[in-house]
PDB file of C-alpha atoms in Angstrom:
ATOM      1  CA  UNK J   1      55.115 158.178 109.654  1.00 56.00           C
ATOM      2  CA  UNK J   2      52.661 158.384 112.498  1.00 50.00           C
ATOM      3  CA  UNK J   3      49.688 156.255 113.371  1.00 50.00           C
ATOM      4  CA  UNK J   4      46.276 157.812 112.964  1.00 51.00           C
ATOM      5  CA  UNK J   5      42.962 156.703 114.320  1.00 49.00           C
ATOM      6  CA  UNK J   6      40.263 156.463 111.679  1.00 50.00           C
ATOM      7  CA  UNK J   7      37.169 154.500 110.930  1.00 56.00           C
ATOM      8  CA  UNK J   8      38.432 151.617 108.827  1.00 68.00           C
ATOM      9  CA  UNK J   9      36.907 150.847 105.450  1.00 81.00           C
ATOM     10  CA  UNK J  10      36.366 147.132 104.799  1.00 89.00           C
ATOM     11  CA  UNK J  11      38.992 145.584 102.544  1.00 96.00           C
ATOM     12  CA  UNK J  12      36.900 143.062 100.644  1.00 97.00           C
ATOM     13  CA  UNK J  13      39.883 141.541  98.871  1.00 98.00           C
ATOM     14  CA  UNK J  14      41.039 139.984 102.132  1.00 98.00           C
ATOM     15  CA  UNK J  15      37.936 137.790 102.198  1.00 98.00           C
ATOM     16  CA  UNK J  16      38.703 136.632  98.670  1.00 98.00           C
ATOM     17  CA  UNK J  17      42.270 135.796  99.608  1.00 98.00           C
ATOM     18  CA  UNK J  18      41.496 134.160 102.956  1.00 98.00           C
ATOM     19  CA  UNK J  19      38.853 131.991 101.339  1.00 98.00           C
ATOM     20  CA  UNK J  20      41.133 130.963  98.486  1.00 97.00           C
ATOM     21  CA  UNK J  21      43.969 130.158 100.900  1.00 98.00           C
ATOM     22  CA  UNK J  22      41.774 128.032 103.164  1.00 97.00           C
ATOM     23  CA  UNK J  23      40.234 126.074 100.281  1.00 96.00           C
ATOM     24  CA  UNK J  24      43.658 125.471  98.710  1.00 95.00           C
ATOM     25  CA  UNK J  25      44.959 123.993 101.956  1.00 95.00           C
ATOM     26  CA  UNK J  26      41.860 121.790 102.238  1.00 95.00           C
ATOM     27  CA  UNK J  27      42.188 120.527  98.666  1.00 92.00           C
ATOM     28  CA  UNK J  28      45.833 119.707  99.289  1.00 91.00           C
ATOM     29  CA  UNK J  29      45.219 117.724 102.473  1.00 90.00           C
ATOM     30  CA  UNK J  30      42.053 115.970 101.280  1.00 89.00           C
ATOM     31  CA  UNK J  31      43.845 114.541  98.239  1.00 86.00           C
ATOM     32  CA  UNK J  32      45.923 112.374 100.577  1.00 82.00           C
ATOM     33  CA  UNK J  33      42.871 111.172 102.507  1.00 82.00           C
ATOM     34  CA  UNK J  34      41.178 110.042  99.283  1.00 83.00           C
ATOM     35  CA  UNK J  35      43.928 108.916  96.911  1.00 80.00           C
ATOM     36  CA  UNK J  36      46.850 108.402  99.288  1.00 73.00           C
ATOM     37  CA  UNK J  37      49.848 108.170  96.931  1.00 65.00           C
ATOM     38  CA  UNK J  38      47.851 107.444  93.765  1.00 68.00           C
ATOM     39  CA  UNK J  39      46.593 110.918  92.907  1.00 70.00           C
ATOM     40  CA  UNK J  40      45.428 111.402  89.274  1.00 66.00           C
ATOM     41  CA  UNK J  41      47.990 113.380  87.261  1.00 67.00           C
ATOM     42  CA  UNK J  42      45.585 116.138  86.224  1.00 63.00           C
ATOM     43  CA  UNK J  43      44.416 116.711  89.790  1.00 67.00           C
ATOM     44  CA  UNK J  44      47.959 116.376  91.100  1.00 67.00           C
ATOM     45  CA  UNK J  45      49.129 119.260  88.904  1.00 67.00           C
ATOM     46  CA  UNK J  46      46.217 121.415  90.036  1.00 69.00           C
ATOM     47  CA  UNK J  47      46.486 120.985  93.812  1.00 78.00           C
ATOM     48  CA  UNK J  48      50.062 119.847  94.350  1.00 80.00           C
ATOM     49  CA  UNK J  49      50.986 123.282  95.692  1.00 84.00           C
ATOM     50  CA  UNK J  50      47.808 123.807  97.710  1.00 88.00           C
ATOM     51  CA  UNK J  51      49.768 123.673 100.948  1.00 89.00           C
ATOM     52  CA  UNK J  52      51.324 126.980  99.937  1.00 93.00           C
ATOM     53  CA  UNK J  53      47.985 128.579 100.692  1.00 95.00           C
ATOM     54  CA  UNK J  54      49.581 129.204 104.093  1.00 97.00           C
ATOM     55  CA  UNK J  55      51.884 131.696 102.356  1.00 98.00           C
ATOM     56  CA  UNK J  56      48.801 133.702 101.402  1.00 98.00           C
ATOM     57  CA  UNK J  57      47.761 133.730 105.065  1.00 98.00           C
ATOM     58  CA  UNK J  58      51.216 134.978 106.106  1.00 98.00           C
ATOM     59  CA  UNK J  59      51.197 137.846 103.595  1.00 99.00           C
ATOM     60  CA  UNK J  60      47.656 138.776 104.654  1.00 99.00           C
ATOM     61  CA  UNK J  61      48.708 138.897 108.320  1.00 98.00           C
ATOM     62  CA  UNK J  62      51.728 141.002 107.401  1.00 98.00           C
ATOM     63  CA  UNK J  63      49.267 143.431 105.820  1.00 99.00           C
ATOM     64  CA  UNK J  64      46.204 143.460 108.071  1.00 98.00           C
ATOM     65  CA  UNK J  65      47.802 143.406 111.539  1.00 98.00           C
ATOM     66  CA  UNK J  66      49.824 146.622 111.027  1.00 98.00           C
ATOM     67  CA  UNK J  67      46.901 148.099 109.063  1.00 98.00           C
ATOM     68  CA  UNK J  68      44.668 147.556 112.090  1.00 96.00           C
ATOM     69  CA  UNK J  69      47.266 148.976 114.480  1.00 97.00           C
ATOM     70  CA  UNK J  70      47.728 151.996 112.221  1.00 97.00           C
ATOM     71  CA  UNK J  71      44.034 152.805 112.117  1.00 95.00           C
ATOM     72  CA  UNK J  72      43.609 152.354 115.861  1.00 93.00           C
ATOM     73  CA  UNK J  73      46.480 154.674 116.748  1.00 94.00           C
ATOM     74  CA  UNK J  74      48.476 151.872 118.375  1.00 96.00           C
ATOM     75  CA  UNK J  75      51.257 152.696 120.843  1.00 95.00           C
ATOM     76  CA  UNK J  76      53.634 150.376 122.669  1.00 96.00           C
ATOM     77  CA  UNK J  77      51.638 151.055 125.836  1.00 95.00           C
ATOM     78  CA  UNK J  78      48.758 149.221 124.121  1.00 96.00           C
ATOM     79  CA  UNK J  79      50.786 146.018 123.755  1.00 97.00           C
ATOM     80  CA  UNK J  80      48.992 144.130 126.527  1.00 96.00           C
ATOM     81  CA  UNK J  81      45.537 144.981 125.179  1.00 96.00           C
ATOM     82  CA  UNK J  82      46.655 144.061 121.658  1.00 97.00           C
ATOM     83  CA  UNK J  83      47.968 140.668 122.740  1.00 97.00           C
ATOM     84  CA  UNK J  84      44.873 139.939 124.830  1.00 97.00           C
ATOM     85  CA  UNK J  85      42.663 140.843 121.842  1.00 97.00           C
ATOM     86  CA  UNK J  86      44.576 138.543 119.502  1.00 97.00           C
ATOM     87  CA  UNK J  87      44.702 135.724 122.050  1.00 97.00           C
ATOM     88  CA  UNK J  88      40.976 135.935 122.732  1.00 97.00           C
ATOM     89  CA  UNK J  89      40.332 136.032 118.991  1.00 96.00           C
ATOM     90  CA  UNK J  90      42.260 132.907 117.994  1.00 97.00           C
ATOM     91  CA  UNK J  91      43.084 130.830 121.067  1.00 98.00           C
ATOM     92  CA  UNK J  92      39.669 129.595 122.348  1.00 98.00           C
ATOM     93  CA  UNK J  93      38.572 128.180 118.944  1.00 98.00           C
ATOM     94  CA  UNK J  94      41.993 126.530 118.701  1.00 98.00           C
ATOM     95  CA  UNK J  95      41.750 124.992 122.191  1.00 98.00           C
ATOM     96  CA  UNK J  96      38.226 123.735 121.532  1.00 98.00           C
ATOM     97  CA  UNK J  97      39.254 121.983 118.317  1.00 97.00           C
ATOM     98  CA  UNK J  98      42.141 120.347 120.176  1.00 97.00           C
ATOM     99  CA  UNK J  99      39.626 119.108 122.759  1.00 96.00           C
ATOM    100  CA  UNK J 100      37.434 117.688 119.976  1.00 96.00           C
ATOM    101  CA  UNK J 101      40.407 115.919 118.401  1.00 94.00           C
ATOM    102  CA  UNK J 102      41.324 114.351 121.747  1.00 94.00           C
ATOM    103  CA  UNK J 103      37.747 113.232 122.442  1.00 93.00           C
ATOM    104  CA  UNK J 104      37.407 111.607 119.027  1.00 90.00           C
ATOM    105  CA  UNK J 105      40.805 109.956 119.396  1.00 87.00           C
ATOM    106  CA  UNK J 106      39.740 108.605 122.793  1.00 88.00           C
ATOM    107  CA  UNK J 107      36.537 107.176 121.302  1.00 86.00           C
ATOM    108  CA  UNK J 108      38.339 105.550 118.358  1.00 81.00           C
ATOM    109  CA  UNK J 109      41.083 104.084 120.560  1.00 79.00           C
ATOM    110  CA  UNK J 110      38.727 102.819 123.255  1.00 82.00           C
ATOM    111  CA  UNK J 111      35.708 101.577 121.314  1.00 79.00           C
ATOM    112  CA  UNK J 112      36.989 100.772 117.832  1.00 76.00           C
ATOM    113  CA  UNK J 113      40.661  99.782 117.868  1.00 75.00           C
ATOM    114  CA  UNK J 114      40.841  98.611 121.484  1.00 76.00           C
ATOM    115  CA  UNK J 115      44.131 100.444 121.994  1.00 81.00           C
ATOM    116  CA  UNK J 116      44.728 101.974 125.413  1.00 79.00           C
ATOM    117  CA  UNK J 117      44.326 105.750 125.215  1.00 80.00           C
ATOM    118  CA  UNK J 118      46.869 107.756 127.197  1.00 85.00           C
ATOM    119  CA  UNK J 119      46.063 111.408 127.851  1.00 84.00           C
ATOM    120  CA  UNK J 120      49.314 113.373 127.686  1.00 91.00           C
ATOM    121  CA  UNK J 121      48.665 116.637 129.545  1.00 94.00           C
ATOM    122  CA  UNK J 122      52.170 117.936 128.858  1.00 95.00           C
ATOM    123  CA  UNK J 123      51.721 117.428 125.118  1.00 95.00           C
ATOM    124  CA  UNK J 124      48.372 119.218 125.204  1.00 96.00           C
ATOM    125  CA  UNK J 125      49.748 122.218 127.112  1.00 97.00           C
ATOM    126  CA  UNK J 126      52.745 122.489 124.795  1.00 97.00           C
ATOM    127  CA  UNK J 127      50.402 122.496 121.798  1.00 96.00           C
ATOM    128  CA  UNK J 128      48.066 125.071 123.317  1.00 97.00           C
ATOM    129  CA  UNK J 129      50.988 127.406 124.091  1.00 97.00           C
ATOM    130  CA  UNK J 130      52.642 126.771 120.695  1.00 97.00           C
ATOM    131  CA  UNK J 131      55.783 125.534 122.440  1.00 96.00           C
ATOM    132  CA  UNK J 132      55.714 121.990 121.021  1.00 96.00           C
ATOM    133  CA  UNK J 133      58.557 122.345 118.475  1.00 95.00           C
ATOM    134  CA  UNK J 134      60.901 123.899 121.044  1.00 96.00           C
ATOM    135  CA  UNK J 135      60.906 120.710 123.132  1.00 94.00           C
ATOM    136  CA  UNK J 136      60.614 118.222 120.260  1.00 93.00           C
ATOM    137  CA  UNK J 137      56.952 117.388 120.891  1.00 94.00           C
ATOM    138  CA  UNK J 138      54.694 116.596 117.932  1.00 93.00           C
ATOM    139  CA  UNK J 139      51.724 118.756 117.019  1.00 95.00           C
ATOM    140  CA  UNK J 140      48.367 117.155 117.821  1.00 93.00           C
ATOM    141  CA  UNK J 141      47.480 118.130 114.266  1.00 91.00           C
ATOM    142  CA  UNK J 142      50.429 118.862 112.005  1.00 89.00           C
ATOM    143  CA  UNK J 143      48.714 121.868 110.379  1.00 91.00           C
ATOM    144  CA  UNK J 144      48.847 123.781 113.673  1.00 95.00           C
ATOM    145  CA  UNK J 145      52.479 124.793 113.136  1.00 96.00           C
ATOM    146  CA  UNK J 146      51.310 127.800 111.120  1.00 97.00           C
ATOM    147  CA  UNK J 147      49.281 129.069 114.080  1.00 97.00           C
ATOM    148  CA  UNK J 148      52.489 129.154 116.112  1.00 97.00           C
ATOM    149  CA  UNK J 149      54.135 131.268 113.405  1.00 98.00           C
ATOM    150  CA  UNK J 150      51.171 133.636 113.378  1.00 98.00           C
ATOM    151  CA  UNK J 151      51.154 134.047 117.156  1.00 98.00           C
ATOM    152  CA  UNK J 152      54.887 134.764 117.211  1.00 98.00           C
ATOM    153  CA  UNK J 153      54.262 137.373 114.521  1.00 99.00           C
ATOM    154  CA  UNK J 154      51.614 139.053 116.683  1.00 98.00           C
ATOM    155  CA  UNK J 155      54.028 139.322 119.598  1.00 98.00           C
ATOM    156  CA  UNK J 156      56.881 140.564 117.422  1.00 98.00           C
ATOM    157  CA  UNK J 157      54.743 143.113 115.584  1.00 98.00           C
ATOM    158  CA  UNK J 158      53.173 144.407 118.778  1.00 98.00           C
ATOM    159  CA  UNK J 159      56.664 145.096 120.101  1.00 98.00           C
ATOM    160  CA  UNK J 160      58.340 146.606 117.042  1.00 98.00           C
ATOM    161  CA  UNK J 161      55.476 148.237 115.114  1.00 98.00           C
ATOM    162  CA  UNK J 162      56.143 151.740 116.526  1.00 98.00           C
ATOM    163  CA  UNK J 163      59.792 151.394 115.491  1.00 97.00           C
ATOM    164  CA  UNK J 164      58.893 150.174 112.015  1.00 98.00           C
ATOM    165  CA  UNK J 165      56.799 153.295 111.533  1.00 97.00           C
ATOM    166  CA  UNK J 166      59.468 155.671 112.831  1.00 96.00           C
ATOM    167  CA  UNK J 167      61.935 155.802 109.946  1.00 95.00           C
ATOM    168  CA  UNK J 168      63.061 153.883 106.883  1.00 96.00           C
ATOM    169  CA  UNK J 169      66.497 153.240 108.366  1.00 98.00           C
ATOM    170  CA  UNK J 170      65.054 151.646 111.492  1.00 97.00           C
ATOM    171  CA  UNK J 171      62.480 149.696 109.492  1.00 98.00           C
ATOM    172  CA  UNK J 172      64.900 148.141 107.031  1.00 98.00           C
ATOM    173  CA  UNK J 173      67.503 147.532 109.734  1.00 98.00           C
ATOM    174  CA  UNK J 174      64.916 145.580 111.718  1.00 98.00           C
ATOM    175  CA  UNK J 175      63.839 143.660 108.617  1.00 98.00           C
ATOM    176  CA  UNK J 176      67.425 142.602 107.931  1.00 98.00           C
ATOM    177  CA  UNK J 177      68.085 141.678 111.569  1.00 98.00           C
ATOM    178  CA  UNK J 178      64.919 139.569 111.844  1.00 98.00           C
ATOM    179  CA  UNK J 179      65.542 137.813 108.536  1.00 98.00           C
ATOM    180  CA  UNK J 180      69.114 137.112 109.658  1.00 98.00           C
ATOM    181  CA  UNK J 181      67.777 135.344 112.741  1.00 98.00           C
ATOM    182  CA  UNK J 182      66.028 132.957 110.380  1.00 97.00           C
ATOM    183  CA  UNK J 183      69.436 131.681 109.286  1.00 97.00           C
ATOM    184  CA  UNK J 184      70.717 131.324 112.846  1.00 97.00           C
ATOM    185  CA  UNK J 185      67.784 129.602 114.560  1.00 96.00           C
ATOM    186  CA  UNK J 186      67.325 125.964 113.441  1.00 95.00           C
ATOM    187  CA  UNK J 187      64.304 125.292 111.227  1.00 93.00           C
ATOM    188  CA  UNK J 188      63.082 122.561 113.576  1.00 94.00           C
ATOM    189  CA  UNK J 189      61.934 125.234 116.043  1.00 95.00           C
ATOM    190  CA  UNK J 190      59.465 126.604 113.476  1.00 94.00           C
ATOM    191  CA  UNK J 191      59.854 130.284 114.328  1.00 97.00           C
ATOM    192  CA  UNK J 192      58.477 133.376 112.648  1.00 98.00           C
ATOM    193  CA  UNK J 193      62.015 134.338 111.633  1.00 98.00           C
ATOM    194  CA  UNK J 194      62.199 131.646 108.936  1.00 97.00           C
ATOM    195  CA  UNK J 195      58.923 132.909 107.442  1.00 98.00           C
ATOM    196  CA  UNK J 196      59.348 136.623 108.076  1.00 98.00           C
ATOM    197  CA  UNK J 197      59.953 137.542 104.442  1.00 98.00           C
ATOM    198  CA  UNK J 198      56.259 136.889 103.690  1.00 99.00           C
ATOM    199  CA  UNK J 199      55.214 139.218 106.500  1.00 99.00           C
ATOM    200  CA  UNK J 200      57.642 141.839 105.170  1.00 99.00           C
ATOM    201  CA  UNK J 201      55.830 141.739 101.830  1.00 99.00           C
ATOM    202  CA  UNK J 202      52.525 142.198 103.642  1.00 99.00           C
ATOM    203  CA  UNK J 203      53.894 145.084 105.694  1.00 99.00           C
ATOM    204  CA  UNK J 204      55.246 146.926 102.656  1.00 99.00           C
ATOM    205  CA  UNK J 205      51.915 146.402 100.903  1.00 99.00           C
ATOM    206  CA  UNK J 206      50.162 147.923 103.919  1.00 99.00           C
ATOM    207  CA  UNK J 207      52.459 150.964 103.773  1.00 98.00           C
ATOM    208  CA  UNK J 208      51.769 151.474 100.075  1.00 98.00           C
ATOM    209  CA  UNK J 209      48.041 150.853 100.538  1.00 98.00           C
ATOM    210  CA  UNK J 210      47.918 153.594 103.192  1.00 97.00           C
ATOM    211  CA  UNK J 211      50.125 155.904 101.089  1.00 97.00           C
ATOM    212  CA  UNK J 212      52.997 155.837 103.588  1.00 98.00           C
ATOM    213  CA  UNK J 213      55.559 154.861 100.951  1.00 98.00           C
ATOM    214  CA  UNK J 214      55.880 155.746  97.270  1.00 98.00           C
ATOM    215  CA  UNK J 215      55.292 153.236  94.487  1.00 98.00           C
ATOM    216  CA  UNK J 216      59.008 153.092  93.670  1.00 98.00           C
ATOM    217  CA  UNK J 217      59.968 152.039  97.198  1.00 98.00           C
ATOM    218  CA  UNK J 218      57.100 149.575  97.301  1.00 98.00           C
ATOM    219  CA  UNK J 219      58.063 147.996  93.976  1.00 98.00           C
ATOM    220  CA  UNK J 220      61.758 147.784  94.854  1.00 98.00           C
ATOM    221  CA  UNK J 221      61.005 146.170  98.209  1.00 98.00           C
ATOM    222  CA  UNK J 222      58.711 143.588  96.585  1.00 98.00           C
ATOM    223  CA  UNK J 223      61.331 142.782  93.942  1.00 98.00           C
ATOM    224  CA  UNK J 224      64.017 142.464  96.640  1.00 98.00           C
ATOM    225  CA  UNK J 225      61.731 140.158  98.619  1.00 98.00           C
ATOM    226  CA  UNK J 226      61.104 137.992  95.559  1.00 98.00           C
ATOM    227  CA  UNK J 227      64.847 137.712  94.950  1.00 98.00           C
ATOM    228  CA  UNK J 228      65.276 136.686  98.599  1.00 98.00           C
ATOM    229  CA  UNK J 229      62.620 133.987  98.179  1.00 98.00           C
ATOM    230  CA  UNK J 230      64.182 132.763  94.945  1.00 98.00           C
ATOM    231  CA  UNK J 231      67.601 132.420  96.564  1.00 98.00           C
ATOM    232  CA  UNK J 232      66.712 131.259 100.076  1.00 97.00           C
ATOM    233  CA  UNK J 233      63.192 129.788  99.843  1.00 96.00           C
ATOM    234  CA  UNK J 234      61.759 128.241  96.683  1.00 94.00           C
ATOM    235  CA  UNK J 235      60.485 129.379  93.325  1.00 96.00           C
ATOM    236  CA  UNK J 236      57.096 127.817  94.087  1.00 95.00           C
ATOM    237  CA  UNK J 237      56.204 130.363  96.782  1.00 97.00           C
ATOM    238  CA  UNK J 238      56.694 133.382  94.513  1.00 98.00           C
ATOM    239  CA  UNK J 239      53.435 133.104  92.491  1.00 96.00           C
ATOM    240  CA  UNK J 240      51.454 132.844  95.736  1.00 97.00           C
ATOM    241  CA  UNK J 241      53.116 135.967  97.132  1.00 98.00           C
ATOM    242  CA  UNK J 242      52.628 137.959  93.923  1.00 98.00           C
ATOM    243  CA  UNK J 243      49.022 136.771  93.630  1.00 98.00           C
ATOM    244  CA  UNK J 244      48.293 137.940  97.179  1.00 98.00           C
ATOM    245  CA  UNK J 245      49.823 141.383  96.705  1.00 99.00           C
ATOM    246  CA  UNK J 246      48.072 141.945  93.384  1.00 98.00           C
ATOM    247  CA  UNK J 247      44.857 140.501  94.788  1.00 98.00           C
ATOM    248  CA  UNK J 248      44.759 142.959  97.687  1.00 98.00           C
ATOM    249  CA  UNK J 249      44.355 145.772  95.158  1.00 98.00           C
ATOM    250  CA  UNK J 250      42.435 144.114  92.324  1.00 97.00           C
ATOM    251  CA  UNK J 251      39.947 141.951  94.243  1.00 97.00           C
ATOM    252  CA  UNK J 252      38.764 144.754  96.500  1.00 95.00           C
ATOM    253  CA  UNK J 253      35.060 144.455  95.781  1.00 95.00           C
ATOM    254  CA  UNK J 254      32.253 142.762  97.668  1.00 95.00           C
ATOM    255  CA  UNK J 255      31.166 139.268  96.675  1.00 97.00           C
ATOM    256  CA  UNK J 256      28.846 137.008  98.678  1.00 97.00           C
ATOM    257  CA  UNK J 257      30.775 133.821  97.955  1.00 97.00           C
ATOM    258  CA  UNK J 258      34.109 135.454  98.784  1.00 97.00           C
ATOM    259  CA  UNK J 259      32.641 136.901 101.978  1.00 98.00           C
ATOM    260  CA  UNK J 260      31.309 133.474 102.969  1.00 98.00           C
ATOM    261  CA  UNK J 261      34.621 131.677 102.549  1.00 98.00           C
ATOM    262  CA  UNK J 262      36.626 134.560 103.976  1.00 98.00           C
ATOM    263  CA  UNK J 263      34.421 134.646 107.064  1.00 98.00           C
ATOM    264  CA  UNK J 264      34.761 130.934 107.817  1.00 98.00           C
ATOM    265  CA  UNK J 265      38.401 130.633 106.666  1.00 98.00           C
ATOM    266  CA  UNK J 266      39.899 130.367 110.168  1.00 98.00           C
ATOM    267  CA  UNK J 267      37.302 127.811 111.264  1.00 98.00           C
ATOM    268  CA  UNK J 268      37.816 125.893 108.027  1.00 98.00           C
ATOM    269  CA  UNK J 269      41.563 125.870 108.548  1.00 97.00           C
ATOM    270  CA  UNK J 270      41.192 124.699 112.153  1.00 97.00           C
ATOM    271  CA  UNK J 271      38.651 121.956 111.534  1.00 97.00           C
ATOM    272  CA  UNK J 272      39.299 120.579 108.053  1.00 96.00           C
ATOM    273  CA  UNK J 273      41.865 118.015 109.191  1.00 93.00           C
ATOM    274  CA  UNK J 274      39.547 116.643 111.849  1.00 93.00           C
ATOM    275  CA  UNK J 275      36.566 116.393 109.500  1.00 93.00           C
ATOM    276  CA  UNK J 276      38.444 115.181 106.433  1.00 90.00           C
ATOM    277  CA  UNK J 277      40.463 112.591 108.304  1.00 85.00           C
ATOM    278  CA  UNK J 278      37.490 111.049 110.084  1.00 85.00           C
ATOM    279  CA  UNK J 279      35.120 111.038 107.107  1.00 85.00           C
ATOM    280  CA  UNK J 280      37.751 109.338 104.952  1.00 79.00           C
ATOM    281  CA  UNK J 281      37.912 106.491 107.485  1.00 76.00           C
ATOM    282  CA  UNK J 282      34.225 105.610 107.202  1.00 80.00           C
ATOM    283  CA  UNK J 283      33.820 105.894 103.423  1.00 78.00           C
ATOM    284  CA  UNK J 284      33.731 102.569 101.600  1.00 72.00           C
ATOM    285  CA  UNK J 285      36.925 101.917  99.555  1.00 70.00           C
ATOM    286  CA  UNK J 286      34.935 101.174  96.375  1.00 74.00           C
ATOM    287  CA  UNK J 287      33.222 104.594  96.402  1.00 79.00           C
ATOM    288  CA  UNK J 288      34.151 106.871  93.437  1.00 86.00           C
ATOM    289  CA  UNK J 289      37.234 108.775  94.559  1.00 83.00           C
ATOM    290  CA  UNK J 290      36.367 112.152  93.086  1.00 86.00           C
ATOM    291  CA  UNK J 291      32.856 112.023  94.579  1.00 89.00           C
ATOM    292  CA  UNK J 292      34.379 111.196  97.965  1.00 88.00           C
ATOM    293  CA  UNK J 293      36.787 114.115  97.520  1.00 89.00           C
ATOM    294  CA  UNK J 294      33.934 116.560  96.921  1.00 91.00           C
ATOM    295  CA  UNK J 295      31.877 114.983  99.715  1.00 93.00           C
ATOM    296  CA  UNK J 296      34.680 115.531 102.225  1.00 93.00           C
ATOM    297  CA  UNK J 297      35.148 119.124 101.046  1.00 95.00           C
ATOM    298  CA  UNK J 298      31.417 119.841 101.327  1.00 96.00           C
ATOM    299  CA  UNK J 299      31.237 118.431 104.852  1.00 96.00           C
ATOM    300  CA  UNK J 300      34.365 120.295 105.929  1.00 97.00           C
ATOM    301  CA  UNK J 301      32.880 123.581 104.699  1.00 98.00           C
ATOM    302  CA  UNK J 302      29.548 122.816 106.375  1.00 98.00           C
ATOM    303  CA  UNK J 303      31.193 121.998 109.698  1.00 97.00           C
ATOM    304  CA  UNK J 304      33.396 125.106 109.484  1.00 98.00           C
ATOM    305  CA  UNK J 305      30.288 127.233 108.895  1.00 98.00           C
ATOM    306  CA  UNK J 306      28.673 125.794 112.028  1.00 98.00           C
ATOM    307  CA  UNK J 307      31.903 126.087 114.004  1.00 98.00           C
ATOM    308  CA  UNK J 308      32.249 129.745 113.060  1.00 98.00           C
ATOM    309  CA  UNK J 309      28.736 130.713 114.154  1.00 98.00           C
ATOM    310  CA  UNK J 310      28.711 128.567 117.298  1.00 98.00           C
ATOM    311  CA  UNK J 311      32.306 128.989 118.504  1.00 98.00           C
ATOM    312  CA  UNK J 312      34.540 131.405 116.623  1.00 98.00           C
ATOM    313  CA  UNK J 313      32.132 134.334 116.276  1.00 98.00           C
ATOM    314  CA  UNK J 314      31.544 134.385 120.040  1.00 97.00           C
ATOM    315  CA  UNK J 315      35.216 135.026 120.756  1.00 97.00           C
ATOM    316  CA  UNK J 316      35.595 137.341 117.770  1.00 97.00           C
ATOM    317  CA  UNK J 317      32.905 139.595 119.239  1.00 97.00           C
ATOM    318  CA  UNK J 318      34.449 139.398 122.714  1.00 96.00           C
ATOM    319  CA  UNK J 319      37.844 140.428 121.345  1.00 96.00           C
ATOM    320  CA  UNK J 320      36.288 143.480 119.672  1.00 93.00           C
ATOM    321  CA  UNK J 321      35.128 144.746 123.062  1.00 94.00           C
ATOM    322  CA  UNK J 322      38.715 145.238 124.226  1.00 91.00           C
ATOM    323  CA  UNK J 323      39.771 148.809 123.479  1.00 86.00           C
ATOM    324  CA  UNK J 324      43.232 150.318 123.506  1.00 80.00           C
ATOM    325  CA  UNK J 325      43.720 152.562 126.533  1.00 73.00           C
ATOM    326  CA  UNK J 326      44.139 156.226 125.715  1.00 60.00           C
ATOM    327  CA  UNK J 327      42.253 155.880 122.424  1.00 51.00           C
ATOM    328  CA  UNK J 328      38.713 156.892 121.624  1.00 40.00           C
TER     329      UNK J 328
END
């Protein structure tokens, strides 16, 4: 299997899936802001697994990152450009939201609660560099742990992608070795190795999508991955993985609503905790809970839309200007 450089055709299903994943995560987190531990049973059943929307994001990354490298004719000599592109794409919006969180926390501490605000530069730097869990430092926002997993995946994929495309023996040997590391490295460090099975599913889907593996190999690898999840992860993640794989093929048509939510999905993921948490603090306790729930969701989506067009899109466009050396 060799990489080829072609003009990529939009994969509309990814917008569907990104949007669904982001909204699921929002619904899951907002339920706590509104109902705390008294969530209505019907709603509880519907959104109790919303946090597993992150699994959809992992499978998507496992698919789209190698798909992009494949179409751009990526070589290991392009690693630096690749990492700079990804860093410029995701890091500035992430840093800016951290700055907003700190500023709001400073205001609340200083002018509302009267508590002395202490700016911990070390904590901030460890969050920005995704190193927080390695030195037992808390995330400024707990949802940011998934961004660390994603960034580790970018580094790992940039390094081993050419090997993964070389032969089946090398590919599956690397898969096994990386998954094995997930059993050796403690979970508290929150590394890509513990989550790599979801990226494997995405990678195999990419290979089948681009006709680099036959259906039989694709199906067997997906079944093997599901068995792995059943034994070593949890049954709950399996429907989300299957839905994502099936969705990549069956939802591949343009839809304005899907495009909207897919476009703002990263901004929504970054900002929803900040918006939801702060709005829930100023809403009167006697307000109808479900109305408050929808109000928070609406405002989170609105803010994410603004954040995308003011902040994220700027760095997205800048990252697109970086070209791989040696490629047209």
